[in-house]
């Protein structure tokens, strides 16, 4: 009789524990579902917005690429949250297993990305970007992805070259444009206090320091994203931890379902 009561008590405690895991997993995945829905909504709104916001974003390749990244992340989180909620509340083994496998794949992909980032960290140095800029940047060829991307970076961050405008000396750009010391993307824009005219444009292209941006893009981009880099690193650790807990909860619930 004592053994029967102990067994019943153990079964009850195990059932309570599984119920707690089930509802915790449901709440956790519902929040993921809401976050994914929000990101999807923002991405779709930007792409179909009739007020002209889409044209503003489309004019900048960096922002336009960011919209598709938001859509991809939103879709992934939406699917994960939906599968996790349905699998937890319905105690469906197939959905829980699929959720576990999807989380595992994402976790392994993030781990692989971190390893690759560590292996190829030398490709993120000033020297590497300077060498590539000298070798590949053409200046006015908008059909070349490398050139158009650099033009967008220099225009967006009001910078010139990787380290300074001196990076364009003895480069492919100067061989193609022998009369220009710097590309047009390095010149001050109309938002600056400097008078923008045909003469100032010529002064800029000929190398006059008063009419061009003199700060290097490497420093400009790092300064701009410095806070975001630390926040992204902290979020990455939080996300990896959450994913590990999600996998553990999913597998515990999977094994506990009779």
Short mmCIF file of C-alpha atoms in Angstrom, two decimals, residues 165 168-169 173-174 177-183 204-207 212:
data_model
loop_
_atom_site.label_atom_id
_atom_site.label_comp_id
_atom_site.label_asym_id
_atom_site.label_seq_id
_atom_site.Cartn_x
_atom_site.Cartn_y
_atom_site.Cartn_z
CA UNK A 165 40.59 59.17 -49.73
CA UNK A 168 42.19 55.48 -54.28
CA UNK A 169 45.77 56.25 -55.29
CA UNK A 173 39.39 53.52 -60.10
CA UNK A 174 42.23 55.92 -60.97
CA UNK A 177 39.24 57.73 -64.30
CA UNK A 178 42.66 59.36 -64.63
CA UNK A 179 41.37 62.91 -64.08
CA UNK A 180 39.63 62.10 -60.79
CA UNK A 181 41.36 61.70 -57.45
CA UNK A 182 38.23 60.42 -55.65
CA UNK A 183 34.84 59.11 -56.84
CA UNK A 204 35.99 67.45 -54.97
CA UNK A 205 36.82 65.11 -57.85
CA UNK A 206 40.17 66.81 -58.30
CA UNK A 207 41.02 66.10 -54.66
CA UNK A 212 35.03 65.80 -49.97
#
